PDB file of C-alpha atoms in Angstrom:
ATOM      1  CA  ASP A  20      82.017 105.891 109.107  1.00 47.00           C
ATOM      2  CA  GLY A  21      78.921 103.805 108.487  1.00 51.00           C
ATOM      3  CA  GLY A  22      75.929 104.199 110.702  1.00 92.00           C
ATOM      4  CA  ILE A  23      77.077 107.156 112.775  1.00 96.00           C
ATOM      5  CA  THR A  24      76.636 110.739 111.753  1.00 96.00           C
ATOM      6  CA  GLN A  25      78.114 113.825 113.321  1.00 97.00           C
ATOM      7  CA  SER A  26      77.148 117.330 112.426  1.00 91.00           C
ATOM      8  CA  PRO A  27      78.383 119.759 111.510  1.00 92.00           C
ATOM      9  CA  LYS A  28      81.804 118.783 110.120  1.00 94.00           C
ATOM     10  CA  TYR A  29      83.258 122.216 110.958  1.00 95.00           C
ATOM     11  CA  LEU A  30      82.004 124.515 113.697  1.00 95.00           C
ATOM     12  CA  PHE A  31      83.181 127.978 114.636  1.00 94.00           C
ATOM     13  CA  ARG A  32      82.213 129.731 117.849  1.00 92.00           C
ATOM     14  CA  LYS A  33      83.171 132.784 119.829  1.00 92.00           C
ATOM     15  CA  GLU A  34      84.743 132.339 123.224  1.00 91.00           C
ATOM     16  CA  GLY A  35      82.167 132.294 126.016  1.00 90.00           C
ATOM     17  CA  GLN A  36      79.434 130.631 123.968  1.00 92.00           C
ATOM     18  CA  ASN A  37      78.105 127.146 124.620  1.00 94.00           C
ATOM     19  CA  VAL A  38      77.952 124.868 121.592  1.00 95.00           C
ATOM     20  CA  THR A  39      76.276 121.488 121.073  1.00 96.00           C
ATOM     21  CA  LEU A  40      77.720 118.799 118.828  1.00 97.00           C
ATOM     22  CA  SER A  41      75.343 116.267 117.365  1.00 97.00           C
ATOM     23  CA  CYS A  42      75.890 112.497 117.222  1.00 98.00           C
ATOM     24  CA  GLU A  43      73.292 110.063 115.855  1.00 98.00           C
ATOM     25  CA  GLN A  44      73.596 106.313 115.199  1.00 97.00           C
ATOM     26  CA  ASN A  45      71.266 103.875 113.457  1.00 96.00           C
ATOM     27  CA  LEU A  46      73.179 100.733 114.442  1.00 94.00           C
ATOM     28  CA  ASN A  47      70.958  99.945 117.446  1.00 92.00           C
ATOM     29  CA  HIS A  48      74.036 100.086 119.655  1.00 91.00           C
ATOM     30  CA  ASP A  49      73.626 100.395 123.405  1.00 90.00           C
ATOM     31  CA  ALA A  50      76.844 102.275 124.144  1.00 91.00           C
ATOM     32  CA  MET A  51      78.005 105.643 122.863  1.00 93.00           C
ATOM     33  CA  TYR A  52      81.174 107.625 123.494  1.00 94.00           C
ATOM     34  CA  TRP A  53      82.634 111.089 123.015  1.00 97.00           C
ATOM     35  CA  TYR A  54      86.359 111.582 122.492  1.00 97.00           C
ATOM     36  CA  ARG A  55      88.528 114.611 122.027  1.00 97.00           C
ATOM     37  CA  GLN A  56      91.589 114.532 119.765  1.00 96.00           C
ATOM     38  CA  ASP A  57      94.228 117.252 119.680  1.00 94.00           C
ATOM     39  CA  PRO A  58      96.714 117.553 116.786  1.00 88.00           C
ATOM     40  CA  GLY A  59      99.143 114.649 116.576  1.00 84.00           C
ATOM     41  CA  GLN A  60      97.708 112.986 119.661  1.00 86.00           C
ATOM     42  CA  GLY A  61      95.536 110.074 120.613  1.00 89.00           C
ATOM     43  CA  LEU A  62      91.927 110.053 121.757  1.00 94.00           C
ATOM     44  CA  ARG A  63      90.870 111.132 125.219  1.00 95.00           C
ATOM     45  CA  LEU A  64      87.508 110.028 126.592  1.00 94.00           C
ATOM     46  CA  ILE A  65      85.118 112.810 127.587  1.00 97.00           C
ATOM     47  CA  TYR A  66      81.876 110.989 128.442  1.00 96.00           C
ATOM     48  CA  TYR A  67      80.328 107.633 127.697  1.00 93.00           C
ATOM     49  CA  SER A  68      76.906 106.079 128.012  1.00 92.00           C
ATOM     50  CA  GLN A  69      76.164 102.380 128.215  1.00 88.00           C
ATOM     51  CA  ILE A  70      72.383 102.703 128.253  1.00 89.00           C
ATOM     52  CA  VAL A  71      69.679 105.298 127.719  1.00 93.00           C
ATOM     53  CA  ASN A  72      69.335 107.862 130.515  1.00 95.00           C
ATOM     54  CA  ASP A  73      72.703 106.941 131.998  1.00 93.00           C
ATOM     55  CA  PHE A  74      76.211 108.250 131.349  1.00 94.00           C
ATOM     56  CA  GLN A  75      79.609 108.383 133.047  1.00 92.00           C
ATOM     57  CA  LYS A  76      82.464 110.863 133.038  1.00 94.00           C
ATOM     58  CA  GLY A  77      85.607 109.970 131.194  1.00 93.00           C
ATOM     59  CA  ASP A  78      89.081 111.357 131.742  1.00 92.00           C
ATOM     60  CA  ILE A  79      88.421 114.959 130.699  1.00 96.00           C
ATOM     61  CA  ALA A  80      84.748 115.681 131.473  1.00 97.00           C
ATOM     62  CA  GLU A  81      85.260 119.140 132.973  1.00 96.00           C
ATOM     63  CA  GLY A  82      83.626 121.832 130.853  1.00 96.00           C
ATOM     64  CA  TYR A  83      81.480 119.344 128.925  1.00 97.00           C
ATOM     65  CA  SER A  84      77.965 117.973 129.378  1.00 97.00           C
ATOM     66  CA  VAL A  85      75.951 115.235 127.665  1.00 98.00           C
ATOM     67  CA  SER A  86      72.484 113.719 127.594  1.00 97.00           C
ATOM     68  CA  ARG A  87      71.196 110.324 126.463  1.00 97.00           C
ATOM     69  CA  GLU A  88      67.427 110.638 126.174  1.00 97.00           C
ATOM     70  CA  LYS A  89      67.226 108.377 123.127  1.00 97.00           C
ATOM     71  CA  LYS A  90      69.225 105.296 122.171  1.00 96.00           C
ATOM     72  CA  GLU A  91      70.123 106.836 118.812  1.00 97.00           C
ATOM     73  CA  SER A  92      71.383 110.187 120.046  1.00 98.00           C
ATOM     74  CA  PHE A  93      74.191 111.357 122.338  1.00 98.00           C
ATOM     75  CA  PRO A  94      74.736 115.128 121.982  1.00 98.00           C
ATOM     76  CA  LEU A  95      77.777 116.795 123.545  1.00 98.00           C
ATOM     77  CA  THR A  96      77.673 120.380 124.824  1.00 97.00           C
ATOM     78  CA  VAL A  97      80.942 122.235 125.080  1.00 96.00           C
ATOM     79  CA  THR A  98      80.361 124.888 127.710  1.00 94.00           C
ATOM     80  CA  SER A  99      82.115 128.189 128.279  1.00 90.00           C
ATOM     81  CA  ALA A 100      83.823 126.556 131.274  1.00 89.00           C
ATOM     82  CA  GLN A 101      85.972 124.434 128.947  1.00 90.00           C
ATOM     83  CA  LYS A 102      89.234 126.364 128.899  1.00 90.00           C
ATOM     84  CA  ASN A 103      90.646 125.082 125.609  1.00 92.00           C
ATOM     85  CA  PRO A 104      87.741 123.801 123.498  1.00 95.00           C
ATOM     86  CA  THR A 105      89.350 123.987 120.059  1.00 96.00           C
ATOM     87  CA  ALA A 106      89.833 120.355 118.993  1.00 96.00           C
ATOM     88  CA  PHE A 107      88.576 117.501 116.834  1.00 97.00           C
ATOM     89  CA  TYR A 108      85.631 115.724 118.481  1.00 98.00           C
ATOM     90  CA  LEU A 109      84.801 112.105 117.692  1.00 98.00           C
ATOM     91  CA  CYS A 110      81.669 110.192 118.578  1.00 98.00           C
ATOM     92  CA  ALA A 111      81.580 106.394 118.631  1.00 95.00           C
ATOM     93  CA  SER A 112      79.201 103.568 119.464  1.00 94.00           C
ATOM     94  CA  SER A 113      79.453  99.883 120.234  1.00 90.00           C
ATOM     95  CA  PRO A 114      77.008  97.042 120.895  1.00 85.00           C
ATOM     96  CA  GLY A 115      76.581  96.213 124.543  1.00 68.00           C
ATOM     97  CA  THR A 116      74.669  92.978 124.617  1.00 54.00           C
ATOM     98  CA  GLY A 117      76.131  90.135 126.592  1.00 51.00           C
ATOM     99  CA  GLY A 118      78.938  92.004 128.261  1.00 59.00           C
ATOM    100  CA  PHE A 119      80.812  95.242 128.555  1.00 61.00           C
ATOM    101  CA  PRO A 120      80.451  97.418 125.458  1.00 55.00           C
ATOM    102  CA  SER A 121      84.200  97.846 125.323  1.00 58.00           C
ATOM    103  CA  SER A 122      84.547  94.131 124.651  1.00 67.00           C
ATOM    104  CA  TYR A 123      83.410  94.976 121.168  1.00 79.00           C
ATOM    105  CA  GLU A 124      84.737  97.143 118.396  1.00 87.00           C
ATOM    106  CA  GLN A 125      83.728 100.779 118.302  1.00 91.00           C
ATOM    107  CA  TYR A 126      82.245 102.447 115.254  1.00 93.00           C
ATOM    108  CA  PHE A 127      83.263 106.051 114.764  1.00 96.00           C
ATOM    109  CA  GLY A 128      81.569 109.016 113.161  1.00 97.00           C
ATOM    110  CA  PRO A 129      83.444 111.361 110.797  1.00 96.00           C
ATOM    111  CA  GLY A 130      84.166 113.894 113.533  1.00 97.00           C
ATOM    112  CA  THR A 131      83.455 117.576 114.149  1.00 97.00           C
ATOM    113  CA  ARG A 132      86.296 120.087 114.102  1.00 97.00           C
ATOM    114  CA  LEU A 133      85.455 122.850 116.583  1.00 96.00           C
ATOM    115  CA  THR A 134      87.311 126.144 116.482  1.00 96.00           C
ATOM    116  CA  VAL A 135      86.715 128.694 119.226  1.00 93.00           C
ATOM    117  CA  THR A 136      88.153 132.178 118.846  1.00 91.00           C
TER     118      THR A 136
ATOM    119  CA  SER B  16      95.441 107.918 132.103  1.00 41.00           C
ATOM    120  CA  GLN B  17      97.313 106.623 129.060  1.00 48.00           C
ATOM    121  CA  GLN B  18      97.213 102.841 128.856  1.00 60.00           C
ATOM    122  CA  GLY B  19      98.573 102.080 125.398  1.00 68.00           C
ATOM    123  CA  GLU B  20     101.758 103.555 124.007  1.00 81.00           C
ATOM    124  CA  GLU B  21     102.681 103.025 120.376  1.00 85.00           C
ATOM    125  CA  ASP B  22     106.173 102.764 118.986  1.00 86.00           C
ATOM    126  CA  PRO B  23     107.440 104.227 116.739  1.00 92.00           C
ATOM    127  CA  GLN B  24     105.608 107.558 116.712  1.00 92.00           C
ATOM    128  CA  ALA B  25     106.231 107.828 112.965  1.00 94.00           C
ATOM    129  CA  LEU B  26     107.260 105.306 110.310  1.00 96.00           C
ATOM    130  CA  SER B  27     108.083 105.929 106.652  1.00 97.00           C
ATOM    131  CA  ILE B  28     108.534 103.007 104.244  1.00 97.00           C
ATOM    132  CA  GLN B  29     108.417 102.215 100.538  1.00 97.00           C
ATOM    133  CA  GLU B  30     105.471 100.557  98.881  1.00 98.00           C
ATOM    134  CA  GLY B  31     105.782  96.772  99.042  1.00 97.00           C
ATOM    135  CA  GLU B  32     107.719  96.759 102.320  1.00 98.00           C
ATOM    136  CA  ASN B  33     106.277  95.480 105.594  1.00 98.00           C
ATOM    137  CA  ALA B  34     105.355  97.865 108.393  1.00 97.00           C
ATOM    138  CA  THR B  35     105.504  96.890 112.052  1.00 97.00           C
ATOM    139  CA  MET B  36     104.025  98.961 114.853  1.00 96.00           C
ATOM    140  CA  ASN B  37     104.218  98.135 118.538  1.00 96.00           C
ATOM    141  CA  CYS B  38     101.944  98.886 121.469  1.00 95.00           C
ATOM    142  CA  SER B  39     102.749  98.565 125.156  1.00 95.00           C
ATOM    143  CA  TYR B  40     100.274  98.793 128.013  1.00 94.00           C
ATOM    144  CA  LYS B  41     100.399  98.809 131.779  1.00 91.00           C
ATOM    145  CA  THR B  42      97.553  96.800 133.329  1.00 88.00           C
ATOM    146  CA  SER B  43      95.790  93.478 132.787  1.00 90.00           C
ATOM    147  CA  ILE B  44      93.516  93.574 129.772  1.00 90.00           C
ATOM    148  CA  ASN B  45      90.430  91.797 128.463  1.00 89.00           C
ATOM    149  CA  ASN B  46      91.230  92.621 124.843  1.00 91.00           C
ATOM    150  CA  LEU B  47      93.356  94.855 122.662  1.00 94.00           C
ATOM    151  CA  GLN B  48      92.120  96.510 119.483  1.00 95.00           C
ATOM    152  CA  TRP B  49      93.825  98.245 116.570  1.00 96.00           C
ATOM    153  CA  TYR B  50      92.268 101.143 114.692  1.00 97.00           C
ATOM    154  CA  ARG B  51      93.240 103.167 111.663  1.00 98.00           C
ATOM    155  CA  GLN B  52      92.592 106.872 111.091  1.00 97.00           C
ATOM    156  CA  ASN B  53      92.989 108.706 107.820  1.00 96.00           C
ATOM    157  CA  SER B  54      93.839 112.363 108.231  1.00 92.00           C
ATOM    158  CA  GLY B  55      90.877 114.385 109.475  1.00 91.00           C
ATOM    159  CA  ARG B  56      88.545 111.388 109.563  1.00 94.00           C
ATOM    160  CA  GLY B  57      87.027 109.061 112.124  1.00 95.00           C
ATOM    161  CA  LEU B  58      88.708 105.860 113.270  1.00 96.00           C
ATOM    162  CA  VAL B  59      88.069 102.519 111.608  1.00 96.00           C
ATOM    163  CA  HIS B  60      88.349  99.264 113.535  1.00 95.00           C
ATOM    164  CA  LEU B  61      90.925  96.852 112.096  1.00 97.00           C
ATOM    165  CA  ILE B  62      91.225  93.884 114.419  1.00 96.00           C
ATOM    166  CA  LEU B  63      90.509  92.759 117.990  1.00 94.00           C
ATOM    167  CA  ILE B  64      92.631  90.233 119.881  1.00 95.00           C
ATOM    168  CA  ARG B  65      91.502  88.781 123.188  1.00 92.00           C
ATOM    169  CA  SER B  66      93.803  88.246 126.150  1.00 92.00           C
ATOM    170  CA  ASN B  67      93.784  84.469 125.661  1.00 94.00           C
ATOM    171  CA  GLU B  68      94.874  84.766 122.013  1.00 96.00           C
ATOM    172  CA  ARG B  69      98.465  85.116 120.861  1.00 97.00           C
ATOM    173  CA  GLU B  70      98.112  85.857 117.176  1.00 98.00           C
ATOM    174  CA  LYS B  71      95.424  86.891 114.753  1.00 97.00           C
ATOM    175  CA  HIS B  72      95.319  87.504 111.012  1.00 96.00           C
ATOM    176  CA  SER B  73      93.043  89.554 108.799  1.00 95.00           C
ATOM    177  CA  GLY B  74      94.058  89.926 105.163  1.00 97.00           C
ATOM    178  CA  ARG B  75      97.440  91.687 105.115  1.00 97.00           C
ATOM    179  CA  LEU B  76      97.269  92.379 108.852  1.00 98.00           C
ATOM    180  CA  ARG B  77      98.881  90.252 111.524  1.00 98.00           C
ATOM    181  CA  VAL B  78      98.506  91.092 115.200  1.00 98.00           C
ATOM    182  CA  THR B  79     100.387  89.458 118.041  1.00 98.00           C
ATOM    183  CA  LEU B  80      99.770  89.782 121.759  1.00 98.00           C
ATOM    184  CA  ASP B  81     102.232  88.966 124.536  1.00 97.00           C
ATOM    185  CA  THR B  82     100.431  89.409 127.855  1.00 95.00           C
ATOM    186  CA  SER B  83     103.568  88.539 129.848  1.00 96.00           C
ATOM    187  CA  LYS B  84     105.347  91.535 128.295  1.00 96.00           C
ATOM    188  CA  LYS B  85     102.153  93.600 128.088  1.00 96.00           C
ATOM    189  CA  SER B  86     102.769  94.330 124.446  1.00 96.00           C
ATOM    190  CA  SER B  87     101.214  93.883 121.022  1.00 97.00           C
ATOM    191  CA  SER B  88     102.420  94.367 117.485  1.00 97.00           C
ATOM    192  CA  LEU B  89     100.619  95.130 114.245  1.00 98.00           C
ATOM    193  CA  LEU B  90     102.261  93.981 111.026  1.00 98.00           C
ATOM    194  CA  ILE B  91     101.057  95.207 107.664  1.00 98.00           C
ATOM    195  CA  THR B  92     102.550  93.137 104.864  1.00 98.00           C
ATOM    196  CA  ALA B  93     103.175  94.302 101.286  1.00 98.00           C
ATOM    197  CA  SER B  94     102.221  97.869 102.150  1.00 98.00           C
ATOM    198  CA  ARG B  95     100.475 100.179  99.701  1.00 97.00           C
ATOM    199  CA  ALA B  96     100.337 103.959  99.449  1.00 97.00           C
ATOM    200  CA  ALA B  97      96.689 103.702 100.552  1.00 97.00           C
ATOM    201  CA  ASP B  98      97.870 102.293 103.909  1.00 98.00           C
ATOM    202  CA  THR B  99      99.184 105.771 104.791  1.00 98.00           C
ATOM    203  CA  ALA B 100      97.323 106.687 107.996  1.00 97.00           C
ATOM    204  CA  SER B 101      97.648 106.829 111.769  1.00 96.00           C
ATOM    205  CA  TYR B 102      97.298 103.549 113.626  1.00 97.00           C
ATOM    206  CA  PHE B 103      96.116 103.357 117.229  1.00 96.00           C
ATOM    207  CA  CYS B 104      95.968 100.552 119.737  1.00 96.00           C
ATOM    208  CA  ALA B 105      93.229 100.538 122.360  1.00 94.00           C
ATOM    209  CA  THR B 106      92.920  98.350 125.421  1.00 92.00           C
ATOM    210  CA  ARG B 107      90.019  97.252 127.551  1.00 86.00           C
ATOM    211  CA  GLU B 108      91.163  96.531 131.073  1.00 79.00           C
ATOM    212  CA  THR B 109      89.805  93.461 132.848  1.00 76.00           C
ATOM    213  CA  SER B 110      88.323  95.636 135.588  1.00 71.00           C
ATOM    214  CA  GLY B 111      87.035  98.423 133.352  1.00 67.00           C
ATOM    215  CA  SER B 112      84.208  99.036 130.964  1.00 70.00           C
ATOM    216  CA  ARG B 113      85.843 101.431 128.505  1.00 81.00           C
ATOM    217  CA  LEU B 114      88.646 101.537 125.955  1.00 88.00           C
ATOM    218  CA  THR B 115      91.838 103.527 126.433  1.00 90.00           C
ATOM    219  CA  PHE B 116      93.656 104.647 123.293  1.00 92.00           C
ATOM    220  CA  GLY B 117      97.356 105.148 122.726  1.00 92.00           C
ATOM    221  CA  GLU B 118      98.996 108.112 121.031  1.00 92.00           C
ATOM    222  CA  GLY B 119      99.241 106.403 117.641  1.00 94.00           C
ATOM    223  CA  THR B 120     101.841 105.653 114.977  1.00 95.00           C
ATOM    224  CA  GLN B 121     101.837 107.778 111.833  1.00 96.00           C
ATOM    225  CA  LEU B 122     102.603 105.482 108.894  1.00 97.00           C
ATOM    226  CA  THR B 123     103.644 106.919 105.545  1.00 97.00           C
ATOM    227  CA  VAL B 124     103.952 104.547 102.599  1.00 98.00           C
ATOM    228  CA  ASN B 125     105.819 106.141  99.705  1.00 96.00           C
ATOM    229  CA  PRO B 126     104.858 105.053  96.177  1.00 93.00           C
TER     230      PRO B 126
END
């Protein structure tokens, strides 16, 4: 999990509350990503950012928001509009110099398990 | 959209045996990557193979890529109990700027 931290590891919230998941990297990577993983399934892309102050929607952006004010940080807010927010959330980063960031390997954080009741 | 699909969904073998996992995809790709995930943890990158490569090795891992069949395979030789994990393929399309992950293969290596 080197170089990327996610906090907290477990998060519990009541339905109707917004919650922000933290993701910080010290790898000097340009690109950062947020994925959602449901039990026994693969990763689905929520949002990604290839450069500071810019980000794009992934496949399942509805009910989520992000910001990229600093290169090191890419927080994800799960809003009350997300109908089924309970899941395992993974943040990743990759270098972006010289081409598309996805040409390179991605480095993942340890994940945050969010439970909404 | 689901680009990569792994096969089998689950694989159980004995320690010392080889494990082979397959990945199929739908569109033209720039590269294909394999990742490993231990239960409840983040993913770890294993190997990247570019579209102009056919085979790549890293330690006990061997990856092949057949762009005409739009498929890749990951072979783990002389498996160990510590290889027990989920393995995912991910593809970067030639026209895209992001990775798309498959559903994964759950590998169990019995001691």
